[in-house]
PDB file of C-alpha atoms in Angstrom:
ATOM      1  CA  MET A 729     -52.406 -55.288 -32.675  1.00  0.00           C
ATOM      2  CA  SER A 730     -51.070 -56.329 -29.302  1.00  0.00           C
ATOM      3  CA  GLU A 731     -48.374 -58.299 -31.093  1.00  0.00           C
ATOM      4  CA  HIS A 732     -46.755 -54.951 -31.900  1.00  0.00           C
ATOM      5  CA  ALA A 733     -46.040 -54.105 -28.270  1.00  0.00           C
ATOM      6  CA  HIS A 734     -42.502 -53.406 -27.082  1.00  0.00           C
ATOM      7  CA  VAL A 735     -39.984 -56.203 -27.545  1.00  0.00           C
ATOM      8  CA  ASP A 736     -36.372 -56.353 -26.424  1.00  0.00           C
ATOM      9  CA  GLY A 737     -33.950 -55.935 -29.292  1.00  0.00           C
ATOM     10  CA  VAL A 738     -34.911 -55.020 -32.836  1.00  0.00           C
ATOM     11  CA  TYR A 739     -38.425 -56.039 -33.882  1.00  0.00           C
ATOM     12  CA  PRO A 740     -38.074 -58.499 -36.797  1.00  0.00           C
ATOM     13  CA  PHE A 741     -39.452 -57.844 -40.254  1.00  0.00           C
ATOM     14  CA  PRO A 742     -42.071 -60.234 -41.657  1.00  0.00           C
ATOM     15  CA  ALA A 743     -40.503 -63.418 -43.006  1.00  0.00           C
ATOM     16  CA  VAL A 744     -41.942 -62.755 -46.476  1.00  0.00           C
ATOM     17  CA  MET A 745     -39.817 -59.632 -46.866  1.00  0.00           C
ATOM     18  CA  GLN A 746     -36.545 -59.872 -48.749  1.00  0.00           C
ATOM     19  CA  THR A 747     -33.422 -57.741 -48.843  1.00  0.00           C
ATOM     20  CA  ARG A 748     -31.998 -56.210 -51.986  1.00  0.00           C
ATOM     21  CA  THR A 749     -29.089 -53.984 -52.871  1.00  0.00           C
ATOM     22  CA  ILE A 750     -30.106 -51.394 -55.433  1.00  0.00           C
ATOM     23  CA  GLU A 751     -27.468 -49.472 -57.379  1.00  0.00           C
ATOM     24  CA  THR A 752     -28.700 -45.947 -58.030  1.00  0.00           C
ATOM     25  CA  ASN A 753     -27.510 -42.344 -58.118  1.00  0.00           C
ATOM     26  CA  GLY A 754     -23.869 -43.336 -57.657  1.00  0.00           C
ATOM     27  CA  THR A 755     -24.397 -45.421 -54.522  1.00  0.00           C
ATOM     28  CA  SER A 756     -25.722 -48.771 -53.289  1.00  0.00           C
ATOM     29  CA  ILE A 757     -28.900 -48.711 -51.193  1.00  0.00           C
ATOM     30  CA  HIS A 758     -29.789 -51.659 -48.942  1.00  0.00           C
ATOM     31  CA  VAL A 759     -33.557 -52.210 -49.069  1.00  0.00           C
ATOM     32  CA  ARG A 760     -36.024 -54.518 -47.308  1.00  0.00           C
ATOM     33  CA  VAL A 761     -39.015 -55.112 -49.546  1.00  0.00           C
ATOM     34  CA  GLY A 762     -42.104 -57.326 -49.604  1.00  0.00           C
ATOM     35  CA  GLY A 763     -45.862 -57.496 -49.859  1.00  0.00           C
ATOM     36  CA  HIS A 764     -48.401 -56.407 -52.439  1.00  0.00           C
ATOM     37  CA  GLY A 765     -50.662 -53.397 -52.738  1.00  0.00           C
ATOM     38  CA  PRO A 766     -50.034 -49.654 -52.452  1.00  0.00           C
ATOM     39  CA  ALA A 767     -46.328 -48.997 -51.882  1.00  0.00           C
ATOM     40  CA  VAL A 768     -45.186 -47.453 -48.605  1.00  0.00           C
ATOM     41  CA  VAL A 769     -41.604 -46.225 -48.247  1.00  0.00           C
ATOM     42  CA  MET A 770     -40.235 -45.974 -44.695  1.00  0.00           C
ATOM     43  CA  LEU A 771     -37.284 -43.644 -44.122  1.00  0.00           C
ATOM     44  CA  HIS A 772     -35.329 -43.740 -40.854  1.00  0.00           C
ATOM     45  CA  GLY A 773     -33.042 -41.158 -39.261  1.00  0.00           C
ATOM     46  CA  PHE A 774     -29.824 -40.862 -37.284  1.00  0.00           C
ATOM     47  CA  GLY A 775     -29.278 -43.338 -34.466  1.00  0.00           C
ATOM     48  CA  THR A 776     -31.238 -46.104 -36.162  1.00  0.00           C
ATOM     49  CA  THR A 777     -31.464 -47.706 -39.624  1.00  0.00           C
ATOM     50  CA  GLY A 778     -34.302 -49.112 -41.691  1.00  0.00           C
ATOM     51  CA  ASP A 779     -34.432 -51.842 -39.039  1.00  0.00           C
ATOM     52  CA  MET A 780     -36.575 -49.512 -36.888  1.00  0.00           C
ATOM     53  CA  TRP A 781     -39.656 -50.255 -39.019  1.00  0.00           C
ATOM     54  CA  GLY A 782     -40.127 -53.970 -38.325  1.00  0.00           C
ATOM     55  CA  HIS A 783     -43.273 -53.624 -36.223  1.00  0.00           C
ATOM     56  CA  LEU A 784     -44.945 -51.229 -38.662  1.00  0.00           C
ATOM     57  CA  ALA A 785     -44.020 -53.415 -41.622  1.00  0.00           C
ATOM     58  CA  SER A 786     -45.706 -56.341 -39.862  1.00  0.00           C
ATOM     59  CA  ALA A 787     -48.909 -54.318 -39.534  1.00  0.00           C
ATOM     60  CA  LEU A 788     -48.929 -53.212 -43.189  1.00  0.00           C
ATOM     61  CA  ILE A 789     -47.553 -56.231 -45.063  1.00  0.00           C
ATOM     62  CA  GLU A 790     -50.962 -57.843 -45.681  1.00  0.00           C
ATOM     63  CA  ASP A 791     -52.169 -55.042 -47.951  1.00  0.00           C
ATOM     64  CA  HIS A 792     -49.105 -52.935 -48.815  1.00  0.00           C
ATOM     65  CA  MET A 793     -45.839 -53.267 -50.644  1.00  0.00           C
ATOM     66  CA  VAL A 794     -43.420 -52.304 -47.870  1.00  0.00           C
ATOM     67  CA  ILE A 795     -40.097 -50.693 -48.828  1.00  0.00           C
ATOM     68  CA  ALA A 796     -37.617 -49.898 -46.051  1.00  0.00           C
ATOM     69  CA  PRO A 797     -34.222 -48.644 -47.271  1.00  0.00           C
ATOM     70  CA  ASP A 798     -31.174 -47.687 -45.267  1.00  0.00           C
ATOM     71  CA  LEU A 799     -30.279 -44.097 -46.084  1.00  0.00           C
ATOM     72  CA  ARG A 800     -27.090 -43.371 -47.993  1.00  0.00           C
ATOM     73  CA  GLY A 801     -24.100 -44.038 -45.747  1.00  0.00           C
ATOM     74  CA  LEU A 802     -26.046 -45.709 -42.964  1.00  0.00           C
ATOM     75  CA  GLY A 803     -26.948 -49.273 -42.047  1.00  0.00           C
ATOM     76  CA  LEU A 804     -25.969 -51.673 -44.817  1.00  0.00           C
ATOM     77  CA  SER A 805     -26.052 -49.079 -47.612  1.00  0.00           C
ATOM     78  CA  SER A 806     -22.724 -48.011 -49.089  1.00  0.00           C
ATOM     79  CA  LYS A 807     -20.858 -45.071 -47.595  1.00  0.00           C
ATOM     80  CA  PRO A 808     -19.745 -42.676 -50.336  1.00  0.00           C
ATOM     81  CA  ASP A 809     -17.707 -39.589 -49.568  1.00  0.00           C
ATOM     82  CA  GLY A 810     -20.472 -37.145 -50.477  1.00  0.00           C
ATOM     83  CA  GLY A 811     -24.039 -36.642 -51.618  1.00  0.00           C
ATOM     84  CA  TYR A 812     -25.646 -36.283 -48.170  1.00  0.00           C
ATOM     85  CA  ASP A 813     -27.745 -33.239 -48.956  1.00  0.00           C
ATOM     86  CA  LYS A 814     -31.366 -34.321 -48.738  1.00  0.00           C
ATOM     87  CA  LYS A 815     -32.209 -33.319 -52.301  1.00  0.00           C
ATOM     88  CA  ASN A 816     -29.599 -35.796 -53.532  1.00  0.00           C
ATOM     89  CA  GLN A 817     -30.814 -38.460 -51.108  1.00  0.00           C
ATOM     90  CA  ALA A 818     -34.292 -37.918 -52.488  1.00  0.00           C
ATOM     91  CA  ALA A 819     -32.837 -38.975 -55.837  1.00  0.00           C
ATOM     92  CA  ASP A 820     -31.577 -42.143 -54.075  1.00  0.00           C
ATOM     93  CA  VAL A 821     -35.134 -42.896 -52.951  1.00  0.00           C
ATOM     94  CA  VAL A 822     -36.641 -42.191 -56.370  1.00  0.00           C
ATOM     95  CA  GLY A 823     -34.012 -44.466 -57.887  1.00  0.00           C
ATOM     96  CA  VAL A 824     -35.073 -47.242 -55.518  1.00  0.00           C
ATOM     97  CA  LEU A 825     -38.704 -46.750 -56.550  1.00  0.00           C
ATOM     98  CA  ASN A 826     -37.750 -46.865 -60.217  1.00  0.00           C
ATOM     99  CA  ALA A 827     -35.755 -50.055 -59.727  1.00  0.00           C
ATOM    100  CA  LEU A 828     -38.741 -51.664 -58.009  1.00  0.00           C
ATOM    101  CA  GLY A 829     -41.168 -50.509 -60.683  1.00  0.00           C
ATOM    102  CA  VAL A 830     -43.114 -48.307 -58.250  1.00  0.00           C
ATOM    103  CA  ARG A 831     -44.759 -45.216 -59.704  1.00  0.00           C
ATOM    104  CA  THR A 832     -46.429 -43.725 -56.606  1.00  0.00           C
ATOM    105  CA  ALA A 833     -45.850 -44.352 -52.921  1.00  0.00           C
ATOM    106  CA  GLU A 834     -46.843 -43.314 -49.443  1.00  0.00           C
ATOM    107  CA  LEU A 835     -44.020 -42.031 -47.231  1.00  0.00           C
ATOM    108  CA  VAL A 836     -43.480 -42.767 -43.539  1.00  0.00           C
ATOM    109  CA  THR A 837     -40.507 -40.779 -42.251  1.00  0.00           C
ATOM    110  CA  HIS A 838     -38.690 -40.184 -38.965  1.00  0.00           C
ATOM    111  CA  ASP A 839     -35.899 -37.769 -37.980  1.00  0.00           C
ATOM    112  CA  ILE A 840     -33.479 -37.275 -40.936  1.00  0.00           C
ATOM    113  CA  GLY A 841     -35.958 -39.328 -42.939  1.00  0.00           C
ATOM    114  CA  ILE A 842     -38.425 -36.420 -42.694  1.00  0.00           C
ATOM    115  CA  MET A 843     -35.923 -34.178 -44.435  1.00  0.00           C
ATOM    116  CA  VAL A 844     -35.323 -36.695 -47.210  1.00  0.00           C
ATOM    117  CA  GLY A 845     -39.062 -37.307 -47.456  1.00  0.00           C
ATOM    118  CA  PHE A 846     -39.811 -33.619 -47.914  1.00  0.00           C
ATOM    119  CA  ALA A 847     -37.251 -33.441 -50.713  1.00  0.00           C
ATOM    120  CA  VAL A 848     -38.872 -36.458 -52.391  1.00  0.00           C
ATOM    121  CA  ALA A 849     -42.347 -34.930 -52.103  1.00  0.00           C
ATOM    122  CA  ALA A 850     -41.171 -31.487 -53.250  1.00  0.00           C
ATOM    123  CA  THR A 851     -39.198 -32.699 -56.268  1.00  0.00           C
ATOM    124  CA  HIS A 852     -41.639 -35.469 -57.292  1.00  0.00           C
ATOM    125  CA  PRO A 853     -45.058 -34.563 -55.849  1.00  0.00           C
ATOM    126  CA  GLU A 854     -46.817 -36.707 -58.429  1.00  0.00           C
ATOM    127  CA  ARG A 855     -45.132 -39.776 -56.949  1.00  0.00           C
ATOM    128  CA  VAL A 856     -46.125 -39.228 -53.297  1.00  0.00           C
ATOM    129  CA  SER A 857     -49.757 -39.904 -52.372  1.00  0.00           C
ATOM    130  CA  ARG A 858     -49.497 -39.463 -48.577  1.00  0.00           C
ATOM    131  CA  TRP A 859     -46.774 -38.449 -46.153  1.00  0.00           C
ATOM    132  CA  VAL A 860     -46.279 -39.294 -42.482  1.00  0.00           C
ATOM    133  CA  ALA A 861     -43.709 -37.008 -40.805  1.00  0.00           C
ATOM    134  CA  ILE A 862     -42.528 -38.062 -37.335  1.00  0.00           C
ATOM    135  CA  ASP A 863     -40.715 -35.964 -34.719  1.00  0.00           C
ATOM    136  CA  ALA A 864     -38.165 -33.739 -36.470  1.00  0.00           C
ATOM    137  CA  PRO A 865     -37.842 -30.230 -37.920  1.00  0.00           C
ATOM    138  CA  LEU A 866     -37.003 -29.220 -41.473  1.00  0.00           C
ATOM    139  CA  PRO A 867     -33.861 -27.176 -42.203  1.00  0.00           C
ATOM    140  CA  GLY A 868     -34.642 -23.574 -43.075  1.00  0.00           C
ATOM    141  CA  VAL A 869     -38.355 -23.939 -42.277  1.00  0.00           C
ATOM    142  CA  GLY A 870     -40.435 -22.404 -39.471  1.00  0.00           C
ATOM    143  CA  PRO A 871     -38.593 -22.327 -36.118  1.00  0.00           C
ATOM    144  CA  TRP A 872     -35.355 -23.657 -37.620  1.00  0.00           C
ATOM    145  CA  ASP A 873     -33.200 -20.669 -36.614  1.00  0.00           C
ATOM    146  CA  GLN A 874     -34.307 -20.917 -32.993  1.00  0.00           C
ATOM    147  CA  ILE A 875     -33.706 -24.683 -32.997  1.00  0.00           C
ATOM    148  CA  THR A 876     -30.139 -24.293 -34.271  1.00  0.00           C
ATOM    149  CA  GLN A 877     -29.377 -21.794 -31.492  1.00  0.00           C
ATOM    150  CA  ASP A 878     -30.282 -24.302 -28.781  1.00  0.00           C
ATOM    151  CA  PRO A 879     -27.026 -25.530 -27.151  1.00  0.00           C
ATOM    152  CA  ALA A 880     -28.534 -29.027 -26.962  1.00  0.00           C
ATOM    153  CA  MET A 881     -28.316 -29.157 -30.781  1.00  0.00           C
ATOM    154  CA  TRP A 882     -24.497 -28.957 -30.785  1.00  0.00           C
ATOM    155  CA  HIS A 883     -24.359 -32.177 -32.786  1.00  0.00           C
ATOM    156  CA  PHE A 884     -25.669 -30.334 -35.859  1.00  0.00           C
ATOM    157  CA  GLY A 885     -22.164 -28.943 -36.390  1.00  0.00           C
ATOM    158  CA  PHE A 886     -20.188 -31.910 -35.073  1.00  0.00           C
ATOM    159  CA  GLY A 887     -18.183 -33.618 -37.791  1.00  0.00           C
ATOM    160  CA  GLY A 888     -14.893 -33.718 -39.599  1.00  0.00           C
ATOM    161  CA  GLN A 889     -11.736 -35.778 -39.312  1.00  0.00           C
ATOM    162  CA  ASP A 890     -10.927 -34.803 -35.715  1.00  0.00           C
ATOM    163  CA  MET A 891     -14.468 -35.564 -34.567  1.00  0.00           C
ATOM    164  CA  GLU A 892     -14.327 -38.897 -36.365  1.00  0.00           C
ATOM    165  CA  ARG A 893     -11.116 -39.711 -34.482  1.00  0.00           C
ATOM    166  CA  LEU A 894     -12.717 -38.748 -31.174  1.00  0.00           C
ATOM    167  CA  VAL A 895     -15.688 -41.056 -31.726  1.00  0.00           C
ATOM    168  CA  ALA A 896     -13.844 -43.963 -33.390  1.00  0.00           C
ATOM    169  CA  GLY A 897     -14.159 -46.975 -31.120  1.00  0.00           C
ATOM    170  CA  ARG A 898     -16.531 -44.994 -28.885  1.00  0.00           C
ATOM    171  CA  GLU A 899     -19.583 -45.043 -31.138  1.00  0.00           C
ATOM    172  CA  ARG A 900     -21.745 -46.531 -28.403  1.00  0.00           C
ATOM    173  CA  ILE A 901     -20.861 -43.671 -26.019  1.00  0.00           C
ATOM    174  CA  TYR A 902     -21.803 -41.081 -28.637  1.00  0.00           C
ATOM    175  CA  LEU A 903     -25.045 -42.818 -29.591  1.00  0.00           C
ATOM    176  CA  ASP A 904     -26.087 -43.420 -25.981  1.00  0.00           C
ATOM    177  CA  ARG A 905     -26.296 -39.669 -25.581  1.00  0.00           C
ATOM    178  CA  PHE A 906     -29.026 -39.501 -28.244  1.00  0.00           C
ATOM    179  CA  TRP A 907     -30.887 -42.589 -27.074  1.00  0.00           C
ATOM    180  CA  ASN A 908     -30.844 -41.360 -23.458  1.00  0.00           C
ATOM    181  CA  GLU A 909     -31.490 -37.640 -23.809  1.00  0.00           C
ATOM    182  CA  LEU A 910     -34.166 -37.937 -26.488  1.00  0.00           C
ATOM    183  CA  SER A 911     -36.161 -40.660 -24.722  1.00  0.00           C
ATOM    184  CA  ARG A 912     -38.998 -40.133 -22.283  1.00  0.00           C
ATOM    185  CA  ASP A 913     -37.815 -43.306 -20.570  1.00  0.00           C
ATOM    186  CA  GLN A 914     -34.379 -44.429 -21.728  1.00  0.00           C
ATOM    187  CA  LYS A 915     -35.057 -48.020 -20.685  1.00  0.00           C
ATOM    188  CA  ARG A 916     -37.434 -48.337 -23.634  1.00  0.00           C
ATOM    189  CA  PHE A 917     -34.453 -48.106 -25.975  1.00  0.00           C
ATOM    190  CA  ASP A 918     -33.190 -51.362 -24.535  1.00  0.00           C
ATOM    191  CA  GLU A 919     -29.751 -52.932 -24.513  1.00  0.00           C
ATOM    192  CA  GLY A 920     -30.493 -55.249 -27.427  1.00  0.00           C
ATOM    193  CA  LYS A 921     -31.387 -52.318 -29.669  1.00  0.00           C
ATOM    194  CA  ARG A 922     -28.352 -50.335 -28.521  1.00  0.00           C
ATOM    195  CA  GLN A 923     -25.961 -53.158 -29.294  1.00  0.00           C
ATOM    196  CA  HIS A 924     -27.550 -53.719 -32.701  1.00  0.00           C
ATOM    197  CA  TYR A 925     -27.370 -50.107 -33.851  1.00  0.00           C
ATOM    198  CA  ALA A 926     -23.995 -49.367 -32.246  1.00  0.00           C
ATOM    199  CA  ALA A 927     -22.470 -52.225 -34.271  1.00  0.00           C
ATOM    200  CA  LEU A 928     -23.927 -50.814 -37.507  1.00  0.00           C
ATOM    201  CA  TYR A 929     -22.643 -47.311 -36.740  1.00  0.00           C
ATOM    202  CA  ALA A 930     -19.197 -48.724 -35.885  1.00  0.00           C
ATOM    203  CA  GLN A 931     -18.748 -49.935 -39.476  1.00  0.00           C
ATOM    204  CA  PRO A 932     -15.993 -48.149 -41.421  1.00  0.00           C
ATOM    205  CA  GLY A 933     -17.313 -44.852 -42.729  1.00  0.00           C
ATOM    206  CA  ALA A 934     -20.674 -45.075 -40.977  1.00  0.00           C
ATOM    207  CA  MET A 935     -20.098 -42.371 -38.381  1.00  0.00           C
ATOM    208  CA  ARG A 936     -18.570 -40.068 -40.981  1.00  0.00           C
ATOM    209  CA  ALA A 937     -21.728 -40.542 -43.025  1.00  0.00           C
ATOM    210  CA  GLY A 938     -23.841 -39.890 -39.942  1.00  0.00           C
ATOM    211  CA  PHE A 939     -22.041 -36.606 -39.308  1.00  0.00           C
ATOM    212  CA  ALA A 940     -22.466 -35.726 -42.987  1.00  0.00           C
ATOM    213  CA  GLN A 941     -26.246 -35.968 -42.655  1.00  0.00           C
ATOM    214  CA  PHE A 942     -26.115 -33.036 -40.221  1.00  0.00           C
ATOM    215  CA  LEU A 943     -23.345 -31.068 -41.906  1.00  0.00           C
ATOM    216  CA  ALA A 944     -25.515 -30.828 -45.036  1.00  0.00           C
ATOM    217  CA  PHE A 945     -28.213 -28.858 -43.181  1.00  0.00           C
ATOM    218  CA  ARG A 946     -27.091 -25.485 -44.545  1.00  0.00           C
ATOM    219  CA  GLN A 947     -27.516 -26.723 -48.099  1.00  0.00           C
ATOM    220  CA  ASP A 948     -30.761 -28.455 -47.146  1.00  0.00           C
ATOM    221  CA  GLY A 949     -32.150 -25.208 -45.761  1.00  0.00           C
ATOM    222  CA  ALA A 950     -31.355 -23.373 -48.997  1.00  0.00           C
ATOM    223  CA  ASP A 951     -32.919 -26.167 -51.050  1.00  0.00           C
ATOM    224  CA  ASN A 952     -36.044 -26.221 -48.870  1.00  0.00           C
ATOM    225  CA  LYS A 953     -36.601 -22.507 -49.388  1.00  0.00           C
ATOM    226  CA  THR A 954     -36.290 -23.039 -53.129  1.00  0.00           C
ATOM    227  CA  PHE A 955     -38.835 -25.866 -52.948  1.00  0.00           C
ATOM    228  CA  LEU A 956     -41.281 -23.665 -51.032  1.00  0.00           C
ATOM    229  CA  ALA A 957     -40.965 -20.878 -53.571  1.00  0.00           C
ATOM    230  CA  HIS A 958     -42.925 -23.172 -55.898  1.00  0.00           C
ATOM    231  CA  GLY A 959     -45.777 -23.570 -53.403  1.00  0.00           C
ATOM    232  CA  LYS A 960     -46.787 -25.917 -50.615  1.00  0.00           C
ATOM    233  CA  LEU A 961     -47.361 -29.640 -50.917  1.00  0.00           C
ATOM    234  CA  GLN A 962     -50.928 -30.733 -51.608  1.00  0.00           C
ATOM    235  CA  MET A 963     -50.939 -34.413 -50.586  1.00  0.00           C
ATOM    236  CA  PRO A 964     -52.391 -35.338 -47.151  1.00  0.00           C
ATOM    237  CA  VAL A 965     -49.813 -35.156 -44.355  1.00  0.00           C
ATOM    238  CA  LEU A 966     -49.931 -36.728 -40.899  1.00  0.00           C
ATOM    239  CA  ALA A 967     -47.453 -35.036 -38.550  1.00  0.00           C
ATOM    240  CA  PHE A 968     -46.825 -36.452 -35.107  1.00  0.00           C
ATOM    241  CA  GLY A 969     -44.177 -36.840 -32.474  1.00  0.00           C
ATOM    242  CA  GLY A 970     -43.395 -37.410 -28.863  1.00  0.00           C
ATOM    243  CA  GLU A 971     -44.833 -35.213 -26.147  1.00  0.00           C
ATOM    244  CA  ALA A 972     -41.360 -34.833 -24.603  1.00  0.00           C
ATOM    245  CA  THR A 973     -39.532 -33.925 -27.811  1.00  0.00           C
ATOM    246  CA  PHE A 974     -40.646 -32.369 -31.111  1.00  0.00           C
ATOM    247  CA  GLY A 975     -44.293 -33.393 -31.058  1.00  0.00           C
ATOM    248  CA  PRO A 976     -45.650 -30.029 -29.876  1.00  0.00           C
ATOM    249  CA  MET A 977     -43.882 -28.216 -32.747  1.00  0.00           C
ATOM    250  CA  ILE A 978     -44.131 -30.560 -35.691  1.00  0.00           C
ATOM    251  CA  GLY A 979     -47.633 -29.512 -36.746  1.00  0.00           C
ATOM    252  CA  ALA A 980     -46.514 -25.907 -37.201  1.00  0.00           C
ATOM    253  CA  VAL A 981     -43.463 -26.995 -39.196  1.00  0.00           C
ATOM    254  CA  MET A 982     -45.489 -29.194 -41.526  1.00  0.00           C
ATOM    255  CA  ARG A 983     -48.109 -26.504 -42.082  1.00  0.00           C
ATOM    256  CA  ALA A 984     -45.304 -24.300 -43.345  1.00  0.00           C
ATOM    257  CA  VAL A 985     -44.693 -26.763 -46.189  1.00  0.00           C
ATOM    258  CA  ALA A 986     -48.075 -28.450 -46.791  1.00  0.00           C
ATOM    259  CA  ASP A 987     -51.715 -27.345 -46.995  1.00  0.00           C
ATOM    260  CA  ASN A 988     -53.418 -30.559 -45.807  1.00  0.00           C
ATOM    261  CA  VAL A 989     -51.924 -31.402 -42.399  1.00  0.00           C
ATOM    262  CA  GLU A 990     -53.249 -33.366 -39.449  1.00  0.00           C
ATOM    263  CA  ASP A 991     -51.069 -33.315 -36.327  1.00  0.00           C
ATOM    264  CA  VAL A 992     -50.995 -35.513 -33.214  1.00  0.00           C
ATOM    265  CA  ILE A 993     -48.886 -35.567 -30.045  1.00  0.00           C
ATOM    266  CA  ILE A 994     -48.111 -38.985 -28.536  1.00  0.00           C
ATOM    267  CA  PRO A 995     -48.176 -38.752 -24.726  1.00  0.00           C
ATOM    268  CA  ASP A 996     -45.510 -40.316 -22.513  1.00  0.00           C
ATOM    269  CA  CYS A 997     -43.125 -40.458 -25.453  1.00  0.00           C
ATOM    270  CA  GLY A 998     -39.838 -39.005 -26.608  1.00  0.00           C
ATOM    271  CA  HIS A 999     -38.140 -39.028 -29.985  1.00  0.00           C
ATOM    272  CA  TRP A1000     -37.745 -42.795 -30.456  1.00  0.00           C
ATOM    273  CA  ILE A1001     -41.429 -43.382 -30.946  1.00  0.00           C
ATOM    274  CA  THR A1002     -41.301 -46.790 -32.663  1.00  0.00           C
ATOM    275  CA  GLU A1003     -39.388 -48.016 -29.624  1.00  0.00           C
ATOM    276  CA  GLU A1004     -41.156 -46.021 -26.907  1.00  0.00           C
ATOM    277  CA  GLN A1005     -44.765 -46.263 -28.090  1.00  0.00           C
ATOM    278  CA  PRO A1006     -44.902 -48.902 -30.862  1.00  0.00           C
ATOM    279  CA  GLN A1007     -48.636 -49.530 -30.496  1.00  0.00           C
ATOM    280  CA  ALA A1008     -49.608 -45.869 -30.720  1.00  0.00           C
ATOM    281  CA  THR A1009     -47.250 -45.340 -33.639  1.00  0.00           C
ATOM    282  CA  THR A1010     -48.609 -48.340 -35.522  1.00  0.00           C
ATOM    283  CA  ASP A1011     -52.241 -47.400 -34.926  1.00  0.00           C
ATOM    284  CA  LEU A1012     -51.760 -43.819 -36.141  1.00  0.00           C
ATOM    285  CA  VAL A1013     -49.877 -44.766 -39.295  1.00  0.00           C
ATOM    286  CA  VAL A1014     -52.086 -47.711 -40.240  1.00  0.00           C
ATOM    287  CA  ASP A1015     -55.242 -45.630 -39.834  1.00  0.00           C
ATOM    288  CA  PHE A1016     -53.851 -42.769 -41.917  1.00  0.00           C
ATOM    289  CA  LEU A1017     -52.572 -44.972 -44.732  1.00  0.00           C
ATOM    290  CA  HIS A1018     -55.824 -46.897 -44.993  1.00  0.00           C
ATOM    291  CA  ARG A1019     -57.827 -43.778 -45.679  1.00  0.00           C
ATOM    292  CA  ARG A1020     -58.597 -43.415 -49.347  1.00  0.00           C
ATOM    293  CA  SER A1021     -60.040 -39.914 -49.452  1.00  0.00           C
TER     294      SER A1021
END
């Protein structure tokens, strides 16, 4: 799969994929969809959009139905005032599946997408056959309290009208901090990608929605504990992340919520794994999703 090596700018989706706007759960979700076979839903996080999945979609399109939405408030999805708790965003995802006529799906999730993915799997376990969780914690689970006490996580509580005013017109400065500090080698998150995502996050309401993803963590933590009170997930889970970021911890976090977990650390990699190590990411996910036992 050498064609999935690093490219400057955003890796394009396969030409056969189409874009749709799906009205569901009181919002409009922008979705890239195409292909035939088992459905795989790819959920992005903060600092990117569904556009991050182009290389993986190219590797799966021949034998999967690929579904890559922008989360509520981000990318080209609408930007409502509320509803950013992950349980509610799980309802967004289920609504997308219903609109597309998809009964069961595999999940591939990164960053905030992990949190939405867990809520999907916990509230509708019969609709999730496999789950890939990439480089992020879960609110209220495992080492969460220690993570929130780390001064480097100050952005978890950063939001509100004054913060929006501070960042307005300076979105690129704010986002560069994440792309730089959470990369093993910041050059891998190249200028083309930065310009692309900075423009999307500079849209009216986009940064407010981005802040809202984090400000919902308290509610997410309470919801996650309620989910776990009903037992752990039973579907197979692949947990992996970058050696320089959350990779060494993600296996322990996922074992706190699921019984069937395989975990991997990607060497020479930070948080932005589809940009930093696209080949390794693609190989791991494709192998896991092609297993049928």
